[in-house]
Amino acid sequence: MGVSTGPVLAVDAGNTKTDVALVAPDGTVLATGRAGGFQPSRTGVPAAVDVLAAAMTDAGLDPGRPGPRAQRVSACLANADFPAEERELADEIRRRGWGRETAVHNDTFALLRAGLPSGAAPRGVAVVCGAGINCAGMTPDGRTARFPAVGRMSGDWGGGGGLAEEAMWWAARAEDGRGEPTELARALPAHFGHASMGALIEAFHLGPLPAPRRHELTPVLFAVAAAGDPVAQRLVDRQADEVVAMAAVALGRLGLLGEEVPVVLGGGVLAAGHTRLDERIAGGLADRAPRARITVVTAPPVLGAALLGLDALRAPAAAHEKVRALFG
């Protein structure tokens, strides 16, 4: 199959936001749009895909108009953690008729693709730590290493949401005397203008503060850790150790622990440049996978979805570089 003349509809859908980009085969970005979070496990698949439609509307692409908008829909979606979920989501997107071809991947594969050099084989591991945490690896022969990544019941710990909950747990116990003292007990409520953890807990529980705003507490946790608070530092260190564990296990499953191989890190927590977190991850990987090369991706995740779509269309290398230059 030669290069298609139709564009790619690239989709990155995360827990808190959804981005779309219509990308021509030469790498020109024709339109971009954004909508809210993508959570099919809570809303159901049709309602979740409606969020993708809202992002298309924001981009000026009428999702209800008959006929495909693109040669290929390249959708990289959070919460598509099992192959069955990927198939169900792909079927719903195909039903909407937005593209002649449709491919759905977990969003971690978009991060991996964005972190590999142009023309490089799909070989490496990616760890995303944003609202949640996940990891995926791939080799050129098609083998993959994945985790269910559906929360504590699948063994996960951390991510922005998990860190915020841990910070509140330790701060609440510090204030009421059940736990050791920590500056978190002052800093977390102060962020929202409250005088105590009791007031902050009440505000979240009764609704004046909506639950999604808990994510604002993660940067506060890192600031408190950087200032030397032992409780906050232990939470940051555990997050680093979880990242290392996921990457090392994925590398081991693929037989890559002793190889020179990229480990791509991304998501809001890992792209923020927290010194303590970054240094502990580097040290942990140096011990367990000494030849691994860490790459941090700060470009919008929709870049990876676009690159995967261009790969499928066999677009030239210049197209990849063009879209990288825009989103990078």
Tab-separated table of C-alpha atoms in Angstrom, residues 11-15 38 40 74-87 89-90 93 103-114 126-129 132-138 144-150 156 246 301-302 304-306 308:
chain	number	residue	atom	x	y	z
A	11	VAL	CA	-6.770	11.466	19.197
A	12	ASP	CA	-5.241	11.524	22.659
A	13	ALA	CA	-7.837	10.991	25.364
A	14	GLY	CA	-6.803	11.165	28.994
A	15	ASN	CA	-8.565	11.129	32.331
A	38	PHE	CA	-12.309	10.384	28.797
A	40	PRO	CA	-15.524	4.995	29.607
A	74	SER	CA	-5.380	6.979	15.268
A	75	ALA	CA	-6.836	6.995	18.783
A	76	CYS	CA	-4.633	6.563	21.844
A	77	LEU	CA	-6.909	6.332	24.829
A	78	ALA	CA	-6.535	6.211	28.577
A	79	ASN	CA	-8.662	3.537	30.233
A	80	ALA	CA	-8.262	1.260	27.209
A	81	ASP	CA	-6.327	-1.142	29.388
A	82	PHE	CA	-7.395	-4.524	28.007
A	83	PRO	CA	-7.575	-5.695	24.371
A	84	ALA	CA	-11.319	-6.188	24.800
A	85	GLU	CA	-11.695	-2.523	25.752
A	86	GLU	CA	-9.621	-1.451	22.757
A	87	ARG	CA	-11.873	-3.489	20.461
A	89	LEU	CA	-13.867	1.469	21.680
A	90	ALA	CA	-12.645	0.902	18.124
A	93	ILE	CA	-15.463	4.943	16.732
A	103	ALA	CA	-6.855	1.951	15.194
A	104	VAL	CA	-7.186	2.191	18.971
A	105	HIS	CA	-4.244	1.845	21.352
A	106	ASN	CA	-3.717	2.448	25.030
A	107	ASP	CA	-2.302	5.953	25.463
A	108	THR	CA	0.997	4.601	26.823
A	109	PHE	CA	1.885	3.388	23.323
A	110	ALA	CA	1.514	6.967	22.074
A	111	LEU	CA	4.062	8.091	24.649
A	112	LEU	CA	6.468	5.357	23.551
A	113	ARG	CA	6.108	6.348	19.897
A	114	ALA	CA	6.626	10.037	20.668
A	126	ALA	CA	7.300	3.846	28.243
A	127	VAL	CA	5.969	4.815	31.662
A	128	VAL	CA	3.239	7.436	31.879
A	129	CYS	CA	2.514	9.067	35.215
A	132	GLY	CA	-2.729	7.641	36.971
A	133	ILE	CA	0.241	5.432	36.177
A	134	ASN	CA	0.818	2.870	33.438
A	135	CYS	CA	3.614	1.223	31.489
A	136	ALA	CA	3.960	-0.515	28.145
A	137	GLY	CA	6.812	-1.943	26.123
A	138	MET	CA	7.230	-3.203	22.586
A	144	THR	CA	4.420	-6.272	23.999
A	145	ALA	CA	4.569	-5.966	27.766
A	146	ARG	CA	1.557	-4.390	29.447
A	147	PHE	CA	-0.064	-3.959	32.836
A	148	PRO	CA	-3.817	-3.906	33.576
A	149	ALA	CA	-3.374	-0.472	35.218
A	150	VAL	CA	-6.877	-0.208	36.658
A	156	ASP	CA	-0.819	0.129	40.925
A	246	MET	CA	7.221	-1.011	36.178
A	301	PRO	CA	0.559	13.238	23.906
A	302	VAL	CA	-1.474	13.732	20.732
A	304	GLY	CA	2.324	10.108	19.526
A	305	ALA	CA	-1.124	9.382	18.125
A	306	ALA	CA	-0.308	11.467	15.052
A	308	LEU	CA	1.356	6.262	14.787
